[in-house]
PDB file of C-alpha atoms in Angstrom:
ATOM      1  CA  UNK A 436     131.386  85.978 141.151  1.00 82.00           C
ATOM      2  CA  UNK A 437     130.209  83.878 138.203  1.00 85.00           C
ATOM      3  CA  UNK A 438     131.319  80.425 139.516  1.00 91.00           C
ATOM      4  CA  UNK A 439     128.991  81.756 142.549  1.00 93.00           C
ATOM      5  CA  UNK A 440     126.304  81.946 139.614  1.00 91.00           C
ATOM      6  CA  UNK A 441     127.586  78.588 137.954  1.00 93.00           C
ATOM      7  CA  UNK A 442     127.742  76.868 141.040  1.00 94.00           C
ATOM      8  CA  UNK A 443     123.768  77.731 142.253  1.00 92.00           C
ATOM      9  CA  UNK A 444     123.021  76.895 138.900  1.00 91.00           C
ATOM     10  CA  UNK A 445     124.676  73.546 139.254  1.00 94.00           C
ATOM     11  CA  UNK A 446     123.297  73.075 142.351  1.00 94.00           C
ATOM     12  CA  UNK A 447     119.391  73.756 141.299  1.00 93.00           C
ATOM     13  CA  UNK A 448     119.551  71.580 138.526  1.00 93.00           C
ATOM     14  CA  UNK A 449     120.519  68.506 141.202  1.00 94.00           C
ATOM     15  CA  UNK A 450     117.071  69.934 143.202  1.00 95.00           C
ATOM     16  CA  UNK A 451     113.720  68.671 142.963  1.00 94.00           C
ATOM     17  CA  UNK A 452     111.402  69.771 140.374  1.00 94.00           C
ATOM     18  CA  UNK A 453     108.916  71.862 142.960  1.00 95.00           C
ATOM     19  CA  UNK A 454     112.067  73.741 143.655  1.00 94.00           C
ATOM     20  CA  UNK A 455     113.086  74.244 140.165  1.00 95.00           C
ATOM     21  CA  UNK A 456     109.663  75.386 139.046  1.00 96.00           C
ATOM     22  CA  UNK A 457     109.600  77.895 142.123  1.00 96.00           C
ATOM     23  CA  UNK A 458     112.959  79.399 140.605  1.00 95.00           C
ATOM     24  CA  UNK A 459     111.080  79.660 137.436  1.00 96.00           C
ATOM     25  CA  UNK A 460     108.382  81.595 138.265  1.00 96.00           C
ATOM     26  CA  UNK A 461     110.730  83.333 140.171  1.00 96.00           C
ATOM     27  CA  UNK A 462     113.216  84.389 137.499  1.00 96.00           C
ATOM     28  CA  UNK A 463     110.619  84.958 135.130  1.00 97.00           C
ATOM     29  CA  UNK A 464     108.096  87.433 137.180  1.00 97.00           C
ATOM     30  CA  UNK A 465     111.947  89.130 138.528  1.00 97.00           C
ATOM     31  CA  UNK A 466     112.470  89.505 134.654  1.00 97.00           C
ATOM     32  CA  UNK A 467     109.395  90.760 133.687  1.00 97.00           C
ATOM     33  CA  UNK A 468     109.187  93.326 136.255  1.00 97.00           C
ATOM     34  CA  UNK A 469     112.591  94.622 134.749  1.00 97.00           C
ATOM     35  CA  UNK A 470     111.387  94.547 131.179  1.00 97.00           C
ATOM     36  CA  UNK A 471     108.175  96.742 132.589  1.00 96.00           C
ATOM     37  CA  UNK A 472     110.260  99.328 134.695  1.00 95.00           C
ATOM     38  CA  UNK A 473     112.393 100.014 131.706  1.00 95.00           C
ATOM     39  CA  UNK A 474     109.762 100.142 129.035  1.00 94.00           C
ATOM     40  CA  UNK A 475     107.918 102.995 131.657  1.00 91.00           C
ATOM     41  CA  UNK A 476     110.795 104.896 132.303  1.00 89.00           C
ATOM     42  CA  UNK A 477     111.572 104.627 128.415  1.00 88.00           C
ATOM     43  CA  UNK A 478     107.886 105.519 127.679  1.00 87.00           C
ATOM     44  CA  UNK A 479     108.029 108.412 130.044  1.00 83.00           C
ATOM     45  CA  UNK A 480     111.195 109.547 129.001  1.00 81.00           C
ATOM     46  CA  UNK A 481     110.002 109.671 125.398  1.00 81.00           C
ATOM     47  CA  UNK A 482     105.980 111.201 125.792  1.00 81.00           C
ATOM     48  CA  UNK A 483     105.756 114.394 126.683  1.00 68.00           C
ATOM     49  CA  UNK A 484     103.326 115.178 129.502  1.00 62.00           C
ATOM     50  CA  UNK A 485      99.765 115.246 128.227  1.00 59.00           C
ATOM     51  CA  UNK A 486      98.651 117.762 131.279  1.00 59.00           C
ATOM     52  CA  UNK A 487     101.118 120.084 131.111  1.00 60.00           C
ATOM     53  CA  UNK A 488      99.327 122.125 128.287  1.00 62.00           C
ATOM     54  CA  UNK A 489      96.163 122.061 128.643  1.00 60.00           C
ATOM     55  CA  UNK A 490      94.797 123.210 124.801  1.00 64.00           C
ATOM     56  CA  UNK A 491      91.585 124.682 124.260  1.00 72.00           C
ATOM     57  CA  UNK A 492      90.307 123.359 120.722  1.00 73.00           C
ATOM     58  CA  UNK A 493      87.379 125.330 119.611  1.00 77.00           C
ATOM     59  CA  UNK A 494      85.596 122.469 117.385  1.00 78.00           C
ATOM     60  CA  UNK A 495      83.865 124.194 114.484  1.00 77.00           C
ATOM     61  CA  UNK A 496      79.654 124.028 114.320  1.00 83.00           C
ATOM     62  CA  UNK A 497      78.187 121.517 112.104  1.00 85.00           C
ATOM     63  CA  UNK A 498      76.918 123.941 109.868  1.00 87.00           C
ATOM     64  CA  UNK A 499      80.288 125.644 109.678  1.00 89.00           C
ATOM     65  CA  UNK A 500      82.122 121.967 109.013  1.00 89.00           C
ATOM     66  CA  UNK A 501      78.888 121.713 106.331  1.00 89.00           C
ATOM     67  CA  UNK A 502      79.580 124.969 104.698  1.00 90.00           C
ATOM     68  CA  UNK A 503      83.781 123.719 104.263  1.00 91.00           C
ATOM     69  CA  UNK A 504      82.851 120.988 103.239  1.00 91.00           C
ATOM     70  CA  UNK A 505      80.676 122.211 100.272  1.00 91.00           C
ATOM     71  CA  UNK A 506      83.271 125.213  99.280  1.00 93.00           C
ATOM     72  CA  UNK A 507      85.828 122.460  99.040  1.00 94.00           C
ATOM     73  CA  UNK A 508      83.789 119.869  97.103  1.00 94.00           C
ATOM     74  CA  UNK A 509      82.223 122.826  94.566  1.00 94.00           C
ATOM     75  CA  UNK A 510      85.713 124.032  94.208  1.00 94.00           C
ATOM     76  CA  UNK A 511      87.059 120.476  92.795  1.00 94.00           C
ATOM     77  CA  UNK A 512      83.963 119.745  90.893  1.00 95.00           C
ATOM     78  CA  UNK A 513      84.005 122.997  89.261  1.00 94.00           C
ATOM     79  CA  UNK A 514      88.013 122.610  88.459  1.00 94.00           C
ATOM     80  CA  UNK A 515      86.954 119.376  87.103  1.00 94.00           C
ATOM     81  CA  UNK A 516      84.315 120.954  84.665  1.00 94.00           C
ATOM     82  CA  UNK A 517      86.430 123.481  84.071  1.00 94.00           C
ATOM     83  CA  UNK A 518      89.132 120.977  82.436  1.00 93.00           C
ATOM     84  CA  UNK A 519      86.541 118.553  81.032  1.00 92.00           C
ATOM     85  CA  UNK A 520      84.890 121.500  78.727  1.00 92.00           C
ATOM     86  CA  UNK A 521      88.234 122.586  77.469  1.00 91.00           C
ATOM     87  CA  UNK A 522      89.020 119.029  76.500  1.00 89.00           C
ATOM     88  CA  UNK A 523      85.602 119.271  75.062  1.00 88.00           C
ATOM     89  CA  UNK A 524      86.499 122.912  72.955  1.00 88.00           C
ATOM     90  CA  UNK A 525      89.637 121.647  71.699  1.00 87.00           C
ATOM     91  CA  UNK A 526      87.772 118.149  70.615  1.00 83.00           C
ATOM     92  CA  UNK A 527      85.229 120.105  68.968  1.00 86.00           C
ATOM     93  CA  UNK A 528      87.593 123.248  67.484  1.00 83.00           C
ATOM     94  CA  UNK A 529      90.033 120.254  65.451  1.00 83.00           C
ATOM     95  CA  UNK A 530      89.731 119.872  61.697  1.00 82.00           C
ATOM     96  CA  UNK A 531      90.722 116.981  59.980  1.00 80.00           C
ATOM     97  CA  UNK A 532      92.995 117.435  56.641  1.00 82.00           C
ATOM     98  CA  UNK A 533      93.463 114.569  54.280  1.00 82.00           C
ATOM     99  CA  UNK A 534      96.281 115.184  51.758  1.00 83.00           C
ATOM    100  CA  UNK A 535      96.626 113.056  48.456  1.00 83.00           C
ATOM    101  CA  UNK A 536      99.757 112.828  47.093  1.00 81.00           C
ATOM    102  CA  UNK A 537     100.351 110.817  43.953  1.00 79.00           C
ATOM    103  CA  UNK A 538     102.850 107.712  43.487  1.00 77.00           C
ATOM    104  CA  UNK A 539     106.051 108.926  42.528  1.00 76.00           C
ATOM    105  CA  UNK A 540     107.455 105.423  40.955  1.00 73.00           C
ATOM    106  CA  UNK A 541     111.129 105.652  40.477  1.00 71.00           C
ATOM    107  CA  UNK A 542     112.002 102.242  39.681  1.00 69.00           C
ATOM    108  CA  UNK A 543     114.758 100.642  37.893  1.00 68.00           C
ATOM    109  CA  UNK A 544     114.271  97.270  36.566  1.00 68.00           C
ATOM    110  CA  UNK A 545     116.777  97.401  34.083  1.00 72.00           C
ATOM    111  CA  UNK A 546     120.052  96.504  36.409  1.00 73.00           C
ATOM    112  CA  UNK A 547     118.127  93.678  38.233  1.00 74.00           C
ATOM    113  CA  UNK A 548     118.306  90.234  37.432  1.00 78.00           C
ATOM    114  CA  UNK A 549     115.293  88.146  36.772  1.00 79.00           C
ATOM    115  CA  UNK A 550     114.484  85.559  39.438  1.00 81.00           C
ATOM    116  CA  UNK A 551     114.538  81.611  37.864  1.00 86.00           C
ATOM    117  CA  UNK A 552     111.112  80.165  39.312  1.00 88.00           C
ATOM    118  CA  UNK A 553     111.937  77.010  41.473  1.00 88.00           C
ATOM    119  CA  UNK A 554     109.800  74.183  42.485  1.00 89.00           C
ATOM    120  CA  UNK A 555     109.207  72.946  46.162  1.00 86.00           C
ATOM    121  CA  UNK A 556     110.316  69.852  47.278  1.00 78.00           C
TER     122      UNK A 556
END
């Protein structure tokens, strides 16, 4: 079976260039066509059927998508306050303490040897 394939191949590339070009379009609209029939039957295989249920969405009024809107926003805006004035409290609640503390100088300068000056080069 495949020197039947070799051999047509072998035998179109001898043809004339019309005839080779026909083969072309040929091959390539036969190849196509597969690539589409199994990308459907994949795509159909995958998707459910959009008309088999048939949903009924009952879409909310403007004023009623208003109104959510503005119990949603209030409620982060007023959680934001909420945080920002006890940031605010504690800010404001804070003392500051400054402790003095004297020097306690504990040094011994009676073991050390003094350090001979030198000069720079």
């Amino acid at each position: 079976m495949f020197s039947k394939i070799q051999d047509f191949f072998t035998a179109l590339q001898k043809k004339d260039d019309l005839i080779k070009k026909r083969w072309l379009i040929f091959f390539t609209a036969s190849s196509m066509l597969v690539v589409i029939t199994l990308w459907s039957f994949y795509l159909s295989a995958t998707i459910r059927s959009f008309n088999s249920e048939p949903q009924q969405a009952v879409a909310p009024g403007a004023s009623e998508t208003f109104r959510n809107g503005l119990v949603i926003v209030s409620s982060k805006i007023m959680a934001e306050l909420r945080d920002w004035r006890s940031a605010v409290m504690s800010f404001i609640g804070q003392t500051n303490s400054v402790t003095i503390q004297g020097a306690s100088l504990n040094f011994v300068t009676q073991s050390t040897e003094d350090i001979k000056p030198r000069t720079l080069p």
